[in-house]
């Protein structure tokens, strides 16, 4: 696995270009105390990471949309009142933040390890899908959590994580039309805004470790993007304002640090009312892909295990523990 830190000169270059103006390479070099060719190398690096930069022969370089880099200190200062101990690592590049934390399993610590990356080279979604993860625009966050519980008691965990993301978005002012589609797709007007990938391992009865991954679309330009084949949106597109990713990262971490211990202690029951408020499937005609089967029914909420409830034509209500749901138009 390769993980890298962002070179301080590159950080400073991004800051200089964040005014959306053109700057000649010679001026940028002077400001940074590096040669023009070193400036060019950093520019080339940014382009390779998928950043759109305008290059003009005489005017120089322009960043059309500012990049607000993640900053561990900034995030931590927003979290000073959080009672649960945590440790935070911000990476420039990693294959997947979930995979990165897998390598930390077994390194016992009281503080919950959180990891954020500017860019994932092999971001993973649910059901074996790829999670497209361009540099410096979205949130790719994972944490590693130990539970003194049996695997079977953690079925609702990923649903609670979805509710934590919704709570964070609400704190940021996104209150309308944010829904959760079982098990944990966060949608705005039926478009995907965030997703959750939890991976749980249990070696002994009564003890389990979960890697919890959250991908939240924040400032990525909403343009057709290879690898994404569903309707999607971003916080920027919804609000019309470039978002402070550090603030959103802190809000998500804060909600996770509050809600996961509550879930570990009391299960899913205290969260059912909030689920109901945001349930995208409630009273909708649903198709559930479950193994090789396609099952239809009307969404009837979830049970305390976090299983989806569907009402069938004969009036029976059945619960389903896994699958992919589609709302019939
Ligand atoms: C989904 O398919 O909806 C789940 C997407 C989860 C993506 C996040 S980004 C951070 C973490 N690292 C990964 O590789 N995946 C999760």
Tab-separated table of C-alpha atoms and ligand atoms in Angstrom:
chain	number	residue	atom	x	y	z
A	1	UNK	CA	0.000	0.000	0.000
A	2	UNK	CA	1.347	3.448	-0.831
A	3	UNK	CA	0.369	6.406	1.284
A	4	UNK	CA	1.897	9.801	0.788
A	5	UNK	CA	1.891	13.164	2.485
A	6	UNK	CA	1.360	16.309	0.460
A	7	UNK	CA	4.676	18.199	0.048
A	8	UNK	CA	4.449	21.585	1.858
A	9	UNK	CA	5.482	23.444	-1.354
A	10	UNK	CA	2.581	21.841	-3.219
A	11	UNK	CA	0.200	22.920	-0.462
A	12	UNK	CA	1.545	26.484	-0.772
A	13	UNK	CA	1.191	26.364	-4.562
A	14	UNK	CA	-2.458	25.344	-4.247
A	15	UNK	CA	-3.024	28.201	-1.777
A	16	UNK	CA	-1.485	30.705	-4.211
A	17	UNK	CA	-3.698	29.448	-7.039
A	18	UNK	CA	-6.862	29.424	-4.934
A	19	UNK	CA	-7.655	33.039	-5.914
A	20	UNK	CA	-8.845	31.717	-9.327
A	21	UNK	CA	-6.504	34.187	-11.128
A	22	UNK	CA	-3.774	33.401	-13.654
A	23	UNK	CA	-0.251	33.417	-12.222
A	24	UNK	CA	2.961	33.062	-14.271
A	25	UNK	CA	5.242	30.147	-13.401
A	26	UNK	CA	8.117	32.566	-12.662
A	27	UNK	CA	6.008	34.476	-10.079
A	28	UNK	CA	4.821	31.258	-8.447
A	29	UNK	CA	8.436	30.027	-8.320
A	30	UNK	CA	9.554	33.270	-6.649
A	31	UNK	CA	6.824	33.085	-4.032
A	32	UNK	CA	7.660	29.477	-3.217
A	33	UNK	CA	11.435	29.752	-3.481
A	34	UNK	CA	11.637	27.061	-6.183
A	35	UNK	CA	12.526	27.006	-9.885
A	36	UNK	CA	10.007	27.380	-12.724
A	37	UNK	CA	10.560	23.783	-13.708
A	38	UNK	CA	9.804	22.654	-10.147
A	39	UNK	CA	6.546	24.667	-10.369
A	40	UNK	CA	5.764	22.932	-13.635
A	41	UNK	CA	6.354	19.504	-12.053
A	42	UNK	CA	3.845	20.262	-9.298
A	43	UNK	CA	1.327	21.547	-11.865
A	44	UNK	CA	1.780	18.356	-13.850
A	45	UNK	CA	1.294	16.320	-10.649
A	46	UNK	CA	-2.015	18.086	-9.977
A	47	UNK	CA	-3.177	17.415	-13.526
A	48	UNK	CA	-2.308	13.744	-13.124
A	49	UNK	CA	-4.483	13.589	-10.029
A	50	UNK	CA	-7.451	14.779	-12.079
A	51	UNK	CA	-7.382	18.480	-11.166
A	52	UNK	CA	-8.544	20.802	-13.957
A	53	UNK	CA	-5.983	23.601	-14.418
A	54	UNK	CA	-5.953	26.168	-17.172
A	55	UNK	CA	-2.545	26.770	-18.729
A	56	UNK	CA	-1.908	29.913	-20.809
A	57	UNK	CA	1.349	30.586	-22.654
A	58	UNK	CA	1.879	34.115	-21.303
A	59	UNK	CA	-0.578	34.378	-18.371
A	60	UNK	CA	0.548	31.169	-16.638
A	61	UNK	CA	-1.600	28.839	-14.570
A	62	UNK	CA	-5.135	29.160	-13.226
A	63	UNK	CA	-7.148	26.950	-10.927
A	64	UNK	CA	-10.790	27.505	-11.980
A	65	UNK	CA	-12.192	26.089	-8.732
A	66	UNK	CA	-10.340	26.556	-5.424
A	67	UNK	CA	-9.123	23.476	-3.549
A	68	UNK	CA	-9.427	23.536	0.216
A	69	UNK	CA	-7.051	20.872	1.414
A	70	UNK	CA	-7.804	18.764	4.440
A	71	UNK	CA	-5.995	19.842	7.563
A	72	UNK	CA	-5.864	17.537	10.585
A	73	UNK	CA	-5.251	20.423	13.015
A	74	UNK	CA	-8.192	22.411	11.668
A	75	UNK	CA	-10.463	19.365	11.970
A	76	UNK	CA	-9.241	18.630	15.494
A	77	UNK	CA	-9.918	22.165	16.687
A	78	UNK	CA	-13.553	21.724	15.615
A	79	UNK	CA	-13.687	18.581	17.755
A	80	UNK	CA	-12.340	19.826	21.068
A	81	UNK	CA	-15.630	19.223	22.889
A	82	UNK	CA	-15.932	15.609	21.740
A	83	UNK	CA	-15.794	13.300	24.748
A	84	UNK	CA	-14.762	10.091	22.961
A	85	UNK	CA	-10.984	9.829	22.365
A	86	UNK	CA	-9.923	9.593	18.728
A	87	UNK	CA	-6.822	9.955	16.593
A	88	UNK	CA	-6.839	11.422	13.124
A	89	UNK	CA	-4.566	10.878	10.164
A	90	UNK	CA	-4.837	12.779	6.877
A	91	UNK	CA	-3.220	11.140	3.863
A	92	UNK	CA	-2.577	12.563	0.454
A	93	UNK	CA	-3.027	9.302	-1.451
A	94	UNK	CA	-4.050	5.844	-0.508
A	95	UNK	CA	-5.615	2.955	-2.358
A	96	UNK	CA	-8.617	2.942	-0.009
A	97	UNK	CA	-8.987	4.434	3.471
A	98	UNK	CA	-10.828	1.249	4.502
A	99	UNK	CA	-7.887	-0.892	3.375
A	100	UNK	CA	-5.437	1.448	5.099
A	101	UNK	CA	-7.202	0.948	8.429
A	102	UNK	CA	-7.302	-2.817	7.918
A	103	UNK	CA	-3.545	-2.763	8.414
A	104	UNK	CA	-4.166	-1.220	11.870
A	105	UNK	CA	-6.432	-4.013	13.102
A	106	UNK	CA	-4.993	-5.513	16.277
A	107	UNK	CA	-3.001	-2.413	17.229
A	108	UNK	CA	-5.040	-1.876	20.379
A	109	UNK	CA	-5.650	1.701	21.480
A	110	UNK	CA	-8.350	3.436	23.409
A	111	UNK	CA	-8.606	6.224	20.841
A	112	UNK	CA	-10.681	5.472	17.738
A	113	UNK	CA	-8.420	5.736	14.645
A	114	UNK	CA	-9.845	7.893	11.869
A	115	UNK	CA	-8.241	8.245	8.475
A	116	UNK	CA	-9.007	10.745	5.712
A	117	UNK	CA	-7.481	10.898	2.251
A	118	UNK	CA	-7.357	13.587	-0.413
A	119	UNK	CA	-7.424	10.923	-3.114
A	120	UNK	CA	-8.144	7.205	-3.289
A	121	UNK	CA	-6.581	5.258	-6.120
A	122	UNK	CA	-8.784	2.191	-5.529
A	123	UNK	CA	-11.803	3.479	-3.600
A	124	UNK	CA	-14.368	0.762	-3.014
A	125	UNK	CA	-18.158	0.908	-2.853
A	126	UNK	CA	-20.753	-1.641	-1.788
A	127	UNK	CA	-21.393	-4.788	-3.811
A	128	UNK	CA	-17.888	-4.773	-5.282
A	129	UNK	CA	-18.321	-1.431	-7.027
A	130	UNK	CA	-15.624	1.193	-7.493
A	131	UNK	CA	-15.888	4.503	-5.628
A	132	UNK	CA	-14.506	7.241	-7.868
A	133	UNK	CA	-12.320	9.400	-5.606
A	134	UNK	CA	-10.717	12.464	-7.271
A	135	UNK	CA	-8.131	14.577	-5.391
A	136	UNK	CA	-9.047	17.389	-3.030
A	137	UNK	CA	-12.776	17.587	-3.715
A	138	UNK	CA	-14.780	15.109	-1.647
A	139	UNK	CA	-14.609	13.295	1.673
A	140	UNK	CA	-13.111	9.814	1.930
A	141	UNK	CA	-13.145	8.876	5.580
A	142	UNK	CA	-12.766	5.630	7.513
A	143	UNK	CA	-12.588	4.665	11.161
A	144	UNK	CA	-11.811	1.456	12.985
A	145	UNK	CA	-14.092	0.519	15.834
A	146	UNK	CA	-13.990	-2.420	18.267
A	147	UNK	CA	-17.193	-3.815	19.752
A	148	UNK	CA	-17.608	-6.148	22.718
A	149	UNK	CA	-20.505	-7.643	20.828
A	150	UNK	CA	-21.308	-10.548	18.603
A	151	UNK	CA	-21.372	-10.019	14.845
A	152	UNK	CA	-25.120	-10.650	14.760
A	153	UNK	CA	-25.707	-7.606	16.992
A	154	UNK	CA	-23.984	-5.258	14.561
A	155	UNK	CA	-26.355	-5.635	11.619
A	156	UNK	CA	-27.715	-2.126	12.168
A	157	UNK	CA	-24.302	-0.441	12.367
A	158	UNK	CA	-24.075	0.699	8.756
A	159	UNK	CA	-27.587	2.167	8.971
A	160	UNK	CA	-26.564	4.229	11.996
A	161	UNK	CA	-23.503	5.450	10.104
A	162	UNK	CA	-25.830	6.638	7.325
A	163	UNK	CA	-27.910	8.506	9.917
A	164	UNK	CA	-24.726	10.082	11.314
A	165	UNK	CA	-23.892	11.431	7.838
A	166	UNK	CA	-27.419	12.851	7.552
A	167	UNK	CA	-27.093	14.488	10.981
A	168	UNK	CA	-23.796	16.068	9.886
A	169	UNK	CA	-25.369	17.370	6.673
A	170	UNK	CA	-28.277	18.817	8.643
A	171	UNK	CA	-25.836	20.628	10.939
A	172	UNK	CA	-24.242	22.058	7.817
A	173	UNK	CA	-27.666	23.412	6.810
A	174	UNK	CA	-28.872	20.727	4.356
A	175	UNK	CA	-32.245	19.995	5.854
A	176	UNK	CA	-34.594	19.379	2.959
A	177	UNK	CA	-34.957	16.313	0.818
A	178	UNK	CA	-32.024	14.384	2.250
A	179	UNK	CA	-33.100	10.744	2.413
A	180	UNK	CA	-31.579	7.397	3.250
A	181	UNK	CA	-32.192	4.460	0.948
A	182	UNK	CA	-31.770	1.165	2.767
A	183	UNK	CA	-29.281	0.079	3.745
A	184	UNK	CA	-27.189	3.262	3.624
A	185	UNK	CA	-27.299	5.310	0.427
A	186	UNK	CA	-27.671	9.007	1.199
A	187	UNK	CA	-29.744	10.694	-1.492
A	188	UNK	CA	-30.847	14.184	-2.357
A	189	UNK	CA	-33.786	14.303	-4.759
A	190	UNK	CA	-33.051	10.639	-5.647
A	191	UNK	CA	-29.434	11.466	-6.525
A	192	UNK	CA	-26.597	9.846	-4.626
A	193	UNK	CA	-24.805	12.209	-2.283
A	194	UNK	CA	-22.970	9.794	0.014
A	195	UNK	CA	-22.392	6.098	0.604
A	196	UNK	CA	-21.232	3.893	3.456
A	197	UNK	CA	-19.095	0.756	3.337
A	198	UNK	CA	-18.771	-1.120	6.634
A	199	UNK	CA	-16.591	-4.202	6.838
A	200	UNK	CA	-16.893	-6.259	10.006
A	201	UNK	CA	-14.591	-9.036	11.152
A	202	UNK	CA	-15.216	-11.230	14.164
A	203	UNK	CA	-12.720	-13.802	15.304
A	204	UNK	CA	-14.219	-14.672	18.663
A	205	UNK	CA	-17.737	-14.677	20.047
A	206	UNK	CA	-18.541	-11.377	21.741
A	207	UNK	CA	-15.849	-9.319	20.013
A	208	UNK	CA	-15.863	-7.722	16.582
A	209	UNK	CA	-13.989	-5.032	14.722
A	210	UNK	CA	-15.602	-2.822	12.137
A	211	UNK	CA	-14.028	-0.656	9.503
A	212	UNK	CA	-16.498	2.044	8.692
A	213	UNK	CA	-15.991	3.968	5.447
A	214	UNK	CA	-17.892	7.069	4.357
A	215	UNK	CA	-17.709	8.688	0.930
A	216	UNK	CA	-19.412	12.089	0.717
A	217	UNK	CA	-19.546	14.080	-2.523
A	218	UNK	CA	-18.686	17.664	-1.623
A	219	UNK	CA	-17.070	19.923	-4.233
A	220	UNK	CA	-16.505	17.621	-7.211
A	221	UNK	CA	-17.838	19.255	-10.418
A	222	UNK	CA	-21.084	17.511	-11.405
A	223	UNK	CA	-20.194	16.549	-14.954
A	224	UNK	CA	-20.436	13.140	-16.656
A	225	UNK	CA	-17.661	11.157	-14.993
A	226	UNK	CA	-16.331	7.813	-16.255
A	227	UNK	CA	-17.043	5.065	-13.738
A	228	UNK	CA	-20.174	6.628	-12.243
A	229	UNK	CA	-23.314	5.194	-13.767
A	230	UNK	CA	-26.026	6.519	-11.507
A	231	UNK	CA	-27.521	9.949	-10.813
A	232	UNK	CA	-25.365	11.746	-8.267
A	233	UNK	CA	-24.880	15.162	-6.751
A	234	UNK	CA	-22.634	17.073	-4.351
A	235	UNK	CA	-23.072	19.400	-1.386
A	236	UNK	CA	-21.688	22.194	-3.588
A	237	UNK	CA	-24.275	21.523	-6.311
A	238	UNK	CA	-27.115	21.523	-3.763
A	239	UNK	CA	-26.075	24.666	-1.896
A	240	UNK	CA	-24.433	26.619	-4.733
A	241	UNK	CA	-21.404	27.316	-2.497
A	242	UNK	CA	-17.950	25.733	-2.390
A	243	UNK	CA	-17.866	23.849	0.883
A	244	UNK	CA	-15.291	23.765	3.654
A	245	UNK	CA	-14.357	20.071	3.630
A	246	UNK	CA	-12.626	20.336	7.008
A	247	UNK	CA	-15.852	21.536	8.593
A	248	UNK	CA	-17.852	18.711	7.012
A	249	UNK	CA	-15.210	16.156	7.998
A	250	UNK	CA	-15.387	17.391	11.596
A	251	UNK	CA	-19.185	17.241	11.600
A	252	UNK	CA	-19.211	13.658	10.288
A	253	UNK	CA	-16.554	12.563	12.810
A	254	UNK	CA	-18.442	14.275	15.632
A	255	UNK	CA	-21.691	12.519	14.757
A	256	UNK	CA	-19.965	9.134	14.437
A	257	UNK	CA	-18.298	9.602	17.833
A	258	UNK	CA	-21.711	10.339	19.362
A	259	UNK	CA	-23.920	7.855	17.566
A	260	UNK	CA	-21.781	4.699	17.388
A	261	UNK	CA	-21.268	4.398	21.184
A	262	UNK	CA	-25.022	4.979	21.581
A	263	UNK	CA	-25.692	2.184	19.083
A	264	UNK	CA	-23.163	-0.107	20.818
A	265	UNK	CA	-24.994	0.404	24.079
A	266	UNK	CA	-28.642	0.468	23.012
A	267	UNK	CA	-28.861	-1.075	19.550
A	268	UNK	CA	-30.927	0.325	16.716
A	269	UNK	CA	-34.122	1.015	18.661
A	270	UNK	CA	-33.310	4.646	19.626
A	271	UNK	CA	-32.635	5.405	15.944
A	272	UNK	CA	-35.838	4.027	14.423
A	273	UNK	CA	-37.782	7.287	14.637
A	274	UNK	CA	-35.012	9.215	12.869
A	275	UNK	CA	-34.779	6.486	10.257
A	276	UNK	CA	-38.513	6.819	9.628
A	277	UNK	CA	-38.137	10.605	9.077
A	278	UNK	CA	-35.562	10.075	6.332
A	279	UNK	CA	-36.615	6.712	4.884
A	280	UNK	CA	-36.539	7.036	1.072
A	281	UNK	CA	-38.344	3.701	0.632
A	282	UNK	CA	-41.269	4.113	3.015
A	283	UNK	CA	-44.608	3.533	1.243
A	284	UNK	CA	-42.834	3.300	-2.122
A	285	UNK	CA	-43.031	0.380	-4.547
A	286	UNK	CA	-39.645	-1.294	-4.261
A	287	UNK	CA	-37.731	-3.933	-6.147
A	288	UNK	CA	-35.141	-5.734	-4.083
A	289	UNK	CA	-32.406	-7.661	-5.840
A	290	UNK	CA	-31.691	-10.448	-3.400
A	291	UNK	CA	-29.251	-13.035	-4.710
A	292	UNK	CA	-30.627	-14.097	-8.075
A	293	UNK	CA	-34.151	-13.092	-7.103
A	294	UNK	CA	-36.054	-9.896	-7.704
A	295	UNK	CA	-38.615	-9.257	-4.994
A	296	UNK	CA	-41.285	-6.548	-5.158
A	297	UNK	CA	-43.158	-4.939	-2.309
A	298	UNK	CA	-44.073	-1.714	-0.576
A	299	UNK	CA	-41.432	-0.270	1.764
A	300	UNK	CA	-42.584	-0.683	5.376
A	301	UNK	CA	-39.517	0.574	7.246
A	302	UNK	CA	-36.899	-1.483	9.047
A	303	UNK	CA	-36.900	-3.747	12.105
A	304	UNK	CA	-34.632	-3.492	15.145
A	305	UNK	CA	-32.048	-5.714	13.397
A	306	UNK	CA	-31.814	-3.185	10.586
A	307	UNK	CA	-33.504	-5.520	8.112
A	308	UNK	CA	-35.695	-4.036	5.388
A	309	UNK	CA	-39.434	-4.653	5.736
A	310	UNK	CA	-41.493	-5.093	2.581
A	311	UNK	CA	-45.277	-5.479	2.436
A	312	UNK	CA	-46.275	-7.943	-0.272
A	313	UNK	CA	-49.516	-8.080	-2.308
A	314	UNK	CA	-51.053	-10.660	0.040
A	315	UNK	CA	-50.555	-8.246	2.957
A	316	UNK	CA	-47.701	-10.147	4.609
A	317	UNK	CA	-44.668	-8.193	5.763
A	318	UNK	CA	-41.297	-9.916	5.277
A	319	UNK	CA	-37.843	-8.814	6.410
A	320	UNK	CA	-34.713	-8.901	4.245
A	321	UNK	CA	-31.183	-8.699	5.565
A	322	UNK	CA	-29.345	-7.796	2.346
A	323	UNK	CA	-29.817	-6.748	-1.246
A	324	UNK	CA	-29.979	-3.769	-3.514
A	325	UNK	CA	-33.136	-1.682	-3.629
A	326	UNK	CA	-34.676	0.285	-6.490
A	327	UNK	CA	-37.700	2.545	-6.240
A	328	UNK	CA	-40.220	1.897	-9.022
A	329	UNK	CA	-41.128	5.108	-10.821
B	1	LIG	C1	-21.317	2.800	-1.565
B	1	LIG	O1	-21.170	1.984	-2.475
B	1	LIG	O2	-22.298	3.542	-1.523
B	1	LIG	C2	-20.299	2.908	-0.468
B	1	LIG	C3	-19.209	3.886	-0.808
B	1	LIG	C4	-18.165	4.006	0.289
B	1	LIG	C5	-16.968	4.818	-0.135
B	1	LIG	C6	-16.041	5.094	0.999
B	1	LIG	S1	-14.843	6.339	0.628
B	1	LIG	C7	-13.994	5.971	2.101
B	1	LIG	C8	-13.992	4.471	2.234
B	1	LIG	N1	-12.908	3.896	1.470
B	1	LIG	C9	-13.349	3.132	0.469
B	1	LIG	O3	-12.612	2.520	-0.331
B	1	LIG	N2	-14.671	3.124	0.448
B	1	LIG	C10	-15.233	3.917	1.512
